[in-house]
Short mmCIF file of C-alpha atoms and ligand atoms in Angstrom, two decimals:
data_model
loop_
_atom_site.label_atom_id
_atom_site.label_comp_id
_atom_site.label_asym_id
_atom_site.label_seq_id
_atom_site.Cartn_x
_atom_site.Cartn_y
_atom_site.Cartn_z
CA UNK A 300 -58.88 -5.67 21.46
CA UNK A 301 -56.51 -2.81 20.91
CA UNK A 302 -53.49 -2.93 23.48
CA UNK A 303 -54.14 0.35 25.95
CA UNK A 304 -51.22 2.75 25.65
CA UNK A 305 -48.94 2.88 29.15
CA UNK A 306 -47.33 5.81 30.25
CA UNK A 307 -44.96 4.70 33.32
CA UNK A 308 -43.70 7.60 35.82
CA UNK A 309 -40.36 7.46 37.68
CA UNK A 310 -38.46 9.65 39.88
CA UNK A 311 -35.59 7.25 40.23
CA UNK A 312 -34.44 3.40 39.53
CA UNK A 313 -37.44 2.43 37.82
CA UNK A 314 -37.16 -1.54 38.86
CA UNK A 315 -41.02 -1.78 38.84
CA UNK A 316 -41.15 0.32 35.21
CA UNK A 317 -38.54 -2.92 34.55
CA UNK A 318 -41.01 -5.43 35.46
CA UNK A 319 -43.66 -3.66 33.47
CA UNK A 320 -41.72 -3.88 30.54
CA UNK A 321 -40.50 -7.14 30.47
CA UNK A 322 -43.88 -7.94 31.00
CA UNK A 323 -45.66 -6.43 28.48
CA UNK A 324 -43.34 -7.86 25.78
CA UNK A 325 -45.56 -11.24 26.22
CA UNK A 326 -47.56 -11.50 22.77
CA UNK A 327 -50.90 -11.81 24.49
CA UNK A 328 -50.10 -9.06 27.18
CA UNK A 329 -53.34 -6.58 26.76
CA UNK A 330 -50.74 -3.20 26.94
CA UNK A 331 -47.79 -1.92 25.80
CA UNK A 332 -45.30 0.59 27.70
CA UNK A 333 -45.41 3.38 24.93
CA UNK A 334 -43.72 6.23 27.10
CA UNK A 335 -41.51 6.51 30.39
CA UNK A 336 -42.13 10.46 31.96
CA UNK A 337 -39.20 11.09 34.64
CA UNK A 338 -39.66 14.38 36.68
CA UNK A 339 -35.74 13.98 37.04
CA UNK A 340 -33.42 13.80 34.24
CA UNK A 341 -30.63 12.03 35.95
CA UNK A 342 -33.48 8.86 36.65
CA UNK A 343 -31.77 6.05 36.40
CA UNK A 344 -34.51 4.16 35.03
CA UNK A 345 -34.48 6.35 32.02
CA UNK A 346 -31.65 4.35 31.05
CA UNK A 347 -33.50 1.06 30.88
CA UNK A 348 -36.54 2.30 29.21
CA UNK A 349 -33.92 3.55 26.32
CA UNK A 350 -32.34 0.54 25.97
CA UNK A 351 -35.37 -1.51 25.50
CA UNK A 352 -36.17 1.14 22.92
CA UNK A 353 -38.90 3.09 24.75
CA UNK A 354 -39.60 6.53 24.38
CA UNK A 355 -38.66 8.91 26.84
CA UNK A 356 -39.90 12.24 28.23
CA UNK A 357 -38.57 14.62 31.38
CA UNK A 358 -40.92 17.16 32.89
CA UNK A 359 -38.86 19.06 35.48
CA UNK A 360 -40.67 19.94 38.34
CA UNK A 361 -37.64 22.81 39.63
CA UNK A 362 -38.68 24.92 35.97
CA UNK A 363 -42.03 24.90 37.82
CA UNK A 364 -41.61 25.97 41.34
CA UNK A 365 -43.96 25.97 43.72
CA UNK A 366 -46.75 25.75 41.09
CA UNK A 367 -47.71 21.68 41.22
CA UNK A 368 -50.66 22.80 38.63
CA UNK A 369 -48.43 23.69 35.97
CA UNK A 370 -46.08 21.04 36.32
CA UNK A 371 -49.44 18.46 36.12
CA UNK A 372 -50.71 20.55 32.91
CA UNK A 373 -47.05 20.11 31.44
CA UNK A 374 -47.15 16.18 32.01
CA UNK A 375 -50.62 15.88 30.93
CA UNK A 376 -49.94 17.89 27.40
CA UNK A 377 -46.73 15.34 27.32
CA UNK A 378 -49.65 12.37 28.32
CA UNK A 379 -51.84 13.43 25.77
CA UNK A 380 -49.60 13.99 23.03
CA UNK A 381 -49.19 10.00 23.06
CA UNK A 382 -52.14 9.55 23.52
CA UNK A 383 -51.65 7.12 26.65
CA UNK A 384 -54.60 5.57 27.96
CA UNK A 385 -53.48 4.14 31.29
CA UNK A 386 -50.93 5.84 33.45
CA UNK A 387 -48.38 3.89 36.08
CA UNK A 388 -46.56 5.71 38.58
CA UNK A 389 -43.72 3.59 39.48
CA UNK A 390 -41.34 5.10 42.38
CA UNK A 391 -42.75 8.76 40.93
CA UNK A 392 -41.82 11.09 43.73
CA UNK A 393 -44.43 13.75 43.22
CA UNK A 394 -47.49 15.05 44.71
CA UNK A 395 -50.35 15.30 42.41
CA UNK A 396 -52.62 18.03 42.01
CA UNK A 397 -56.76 16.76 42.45
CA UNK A 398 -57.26 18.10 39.23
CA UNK A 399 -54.47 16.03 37.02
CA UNK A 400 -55.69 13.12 39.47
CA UNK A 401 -59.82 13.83 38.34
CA UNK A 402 -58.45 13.66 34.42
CA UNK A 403 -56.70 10.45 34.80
CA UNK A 404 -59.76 8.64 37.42
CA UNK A 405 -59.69 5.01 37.33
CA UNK A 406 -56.92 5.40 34.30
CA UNK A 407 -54.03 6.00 36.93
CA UNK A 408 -52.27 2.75 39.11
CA UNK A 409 -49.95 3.55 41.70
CA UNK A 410 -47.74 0.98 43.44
CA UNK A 411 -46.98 1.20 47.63
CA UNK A 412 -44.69 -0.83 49.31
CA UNK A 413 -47.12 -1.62 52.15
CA UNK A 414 -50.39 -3.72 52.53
CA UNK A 415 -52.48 -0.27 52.41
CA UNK A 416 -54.05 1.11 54.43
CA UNK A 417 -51.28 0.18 56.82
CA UNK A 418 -48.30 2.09 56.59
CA UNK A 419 -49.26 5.13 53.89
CA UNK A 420 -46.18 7.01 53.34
CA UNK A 421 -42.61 6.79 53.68
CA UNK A 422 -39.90 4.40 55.37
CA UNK A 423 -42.76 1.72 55.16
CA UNK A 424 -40.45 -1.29 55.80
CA UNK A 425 -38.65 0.03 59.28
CA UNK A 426 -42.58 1.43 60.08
CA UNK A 427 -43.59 -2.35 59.86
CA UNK A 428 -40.35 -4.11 61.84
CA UNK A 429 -41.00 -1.55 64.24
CA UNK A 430 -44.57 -2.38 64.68
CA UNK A 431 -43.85 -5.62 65.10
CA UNK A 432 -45.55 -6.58 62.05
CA UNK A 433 -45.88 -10.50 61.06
CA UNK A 434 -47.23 -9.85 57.27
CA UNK A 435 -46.07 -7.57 55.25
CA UNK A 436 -46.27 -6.66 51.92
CA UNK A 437 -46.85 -4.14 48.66
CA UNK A 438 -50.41 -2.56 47.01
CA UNK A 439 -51.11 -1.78 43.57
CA UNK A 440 -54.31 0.88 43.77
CA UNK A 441 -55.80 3.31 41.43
CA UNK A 442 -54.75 7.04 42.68
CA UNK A 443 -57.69 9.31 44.18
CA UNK A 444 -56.57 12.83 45.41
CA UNK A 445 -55.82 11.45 48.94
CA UNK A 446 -52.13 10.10 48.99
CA UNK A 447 -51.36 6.14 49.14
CA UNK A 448 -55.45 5.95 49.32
CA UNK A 449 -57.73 4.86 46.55
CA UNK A 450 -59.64 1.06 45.52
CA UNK A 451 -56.99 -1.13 45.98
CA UNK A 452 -56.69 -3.55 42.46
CA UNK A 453 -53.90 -5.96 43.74
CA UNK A 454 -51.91 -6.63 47.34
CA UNK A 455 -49.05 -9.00 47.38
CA UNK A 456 -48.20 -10.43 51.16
CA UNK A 457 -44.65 -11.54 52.74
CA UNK A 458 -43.73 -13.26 55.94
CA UNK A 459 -41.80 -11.06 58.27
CA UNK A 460 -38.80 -13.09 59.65
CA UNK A 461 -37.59 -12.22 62.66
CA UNK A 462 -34.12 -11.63 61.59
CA UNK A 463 -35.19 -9.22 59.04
CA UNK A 464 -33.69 -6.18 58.40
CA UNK A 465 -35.54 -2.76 56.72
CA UNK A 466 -32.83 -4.01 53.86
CA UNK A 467 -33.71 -7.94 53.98
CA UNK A 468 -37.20 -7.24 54.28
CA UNK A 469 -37.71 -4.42 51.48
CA UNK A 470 -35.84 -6.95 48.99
CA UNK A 471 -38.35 -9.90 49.70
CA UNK A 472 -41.40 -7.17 48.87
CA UNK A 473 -39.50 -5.49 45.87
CA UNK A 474 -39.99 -9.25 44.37
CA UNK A 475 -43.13 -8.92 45.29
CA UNK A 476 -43.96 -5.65 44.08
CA UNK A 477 -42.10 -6.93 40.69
CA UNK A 478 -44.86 -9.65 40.34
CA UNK A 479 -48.21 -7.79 41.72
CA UNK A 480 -47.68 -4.57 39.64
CA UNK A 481 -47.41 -6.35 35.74
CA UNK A 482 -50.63 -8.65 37.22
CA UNK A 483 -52.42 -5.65 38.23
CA UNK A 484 -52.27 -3.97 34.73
CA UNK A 485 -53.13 -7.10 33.19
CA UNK A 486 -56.23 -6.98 35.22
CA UNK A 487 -56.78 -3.27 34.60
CA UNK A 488 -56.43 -3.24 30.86
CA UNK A 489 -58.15 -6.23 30.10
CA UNK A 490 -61.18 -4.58 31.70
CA UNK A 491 -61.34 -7.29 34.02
CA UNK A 492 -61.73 -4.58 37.23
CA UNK A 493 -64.68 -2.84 37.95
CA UNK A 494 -65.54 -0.34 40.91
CA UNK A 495 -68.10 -0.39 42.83
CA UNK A 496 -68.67 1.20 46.11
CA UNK A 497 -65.12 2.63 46.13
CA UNK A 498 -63.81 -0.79 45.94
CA UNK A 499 -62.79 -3.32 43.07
CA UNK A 500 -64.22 -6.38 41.68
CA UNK A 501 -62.30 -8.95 39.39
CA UNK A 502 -64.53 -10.27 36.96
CA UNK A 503 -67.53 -8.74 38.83
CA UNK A 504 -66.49 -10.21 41.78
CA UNK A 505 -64.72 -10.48 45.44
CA UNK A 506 -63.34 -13.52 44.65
CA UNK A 507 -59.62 -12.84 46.17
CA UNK A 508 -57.75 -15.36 43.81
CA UNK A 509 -57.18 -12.75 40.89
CA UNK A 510 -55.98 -9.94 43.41
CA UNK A 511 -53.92 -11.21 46.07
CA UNK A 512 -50.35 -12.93 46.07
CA UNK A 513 -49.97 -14.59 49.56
CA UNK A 514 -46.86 -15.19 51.36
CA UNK A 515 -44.11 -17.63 50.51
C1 GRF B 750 -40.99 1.01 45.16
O1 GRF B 750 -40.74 0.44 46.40
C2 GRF B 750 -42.44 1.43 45.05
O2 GRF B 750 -43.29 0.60 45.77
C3 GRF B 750 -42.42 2.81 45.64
O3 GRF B 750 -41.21 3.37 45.23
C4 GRF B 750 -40.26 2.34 44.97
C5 GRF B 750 -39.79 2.54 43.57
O4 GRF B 750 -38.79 1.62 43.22
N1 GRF B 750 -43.60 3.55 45.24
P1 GRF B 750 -38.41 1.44 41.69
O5 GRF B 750 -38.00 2.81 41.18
O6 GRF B 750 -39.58 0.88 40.98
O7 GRF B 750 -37.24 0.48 41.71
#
């Protein structure tokens, strides 16, 4: 089978667009990173996606203003034009418009550092040391309209400690994060996840082992 055709979309460091990529340079890995789309030109992941020779693109949200739909028309031209079959945002710090979400259903992964539905949003790590949280962790999930919502492909779990810090804490899940979101595409372009019912199945199944990374 053809390898499916990844765009990745960063606002900023791009550590999980890293992971992708070093991932998908396996021989048998079932897609390759073929474009990285910044909204920001001064990303810093940019930088890494060059240097491992991968094309990049910047669509400037500012030249857009207040209209999101144009900016999402822009980036899907720029999508389409490379003809990109499965979209990751990775750290991409923009709200979509339903409509560029309804084009890319079921073709677009997002990655949250939380176990969703817990903790949608910002400042997730402090939200969950404040809760008093004892597991915590990050979710891959296909994007629907709603933000940090949507059939959730792959979670990854860590301990809380009770010397963590937001800092000590959001390391231990970046790790995480690093190892759930390469799995989840794995599982998503090898057409190994189905939907049904709003939710997904590995391998036509509920069987957790494929989707979930328990903690240490
Ligand atoms: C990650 O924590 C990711 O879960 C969230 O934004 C952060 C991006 O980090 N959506 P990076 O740019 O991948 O290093």
């Amino acid at each position: 089978m053809a390898k499916k055709r990844v765009a990745v979309l960063i606002s900023g460091r791009g550590s999980n667009m890293a992971a992708l990529i070093e991932a998908a340079k396996a021989p048998g890995y079932p897609a390759e990173i073929v474009l990285v789309l910044s909204n920001k030109a001064d990303a810093g992941g940019l930088d890494t996606a060059r240097n491992n020779g991968i094309e990049t693109a910047v669509v400037d949200h500012k030249i857009y203003g207040k209209d999101r739909a144009a900016f999402d028309r822009a980036m899907h031209q720029v999508l389409l034009a490379h003809k990109i079959d499965l979209v990751c945002l990775a750290g991409f710090m923009r709200l979509l418009t339903p409509e560029f979400v309804g084009l890319w259903s079921e073709r677009m992964l997002n990655i949250h550092p939380a176990l969703l539905p817990a903790f949608k949003g910002l400042d997730t790590h402090q939200r969950a040391l404040d809760a008093g949280a004892k597991v915590h962790g990050a979710t891959v999930h296909f994007v629907v309209p709603e933000m940090d919502a949507g059939p959730i492909i792959m979670q990854g779990a860590v301990a809380v400690r009770s010397d963590d810090t937001e800092t000590t804490l959001a390391a231990r899940v970046l790790k995480v994060e690093h190892r759930i979101y390469p799995a989840a595409l794995r599982l998503v372009a090898d057409g190994r996840v189905t939907l049904v019912d709003d939710r997904c199945l590995i391998d036509g199944s509920a069987v957790p082992d494929a989707s979930t990374l328990t903690p240490e």
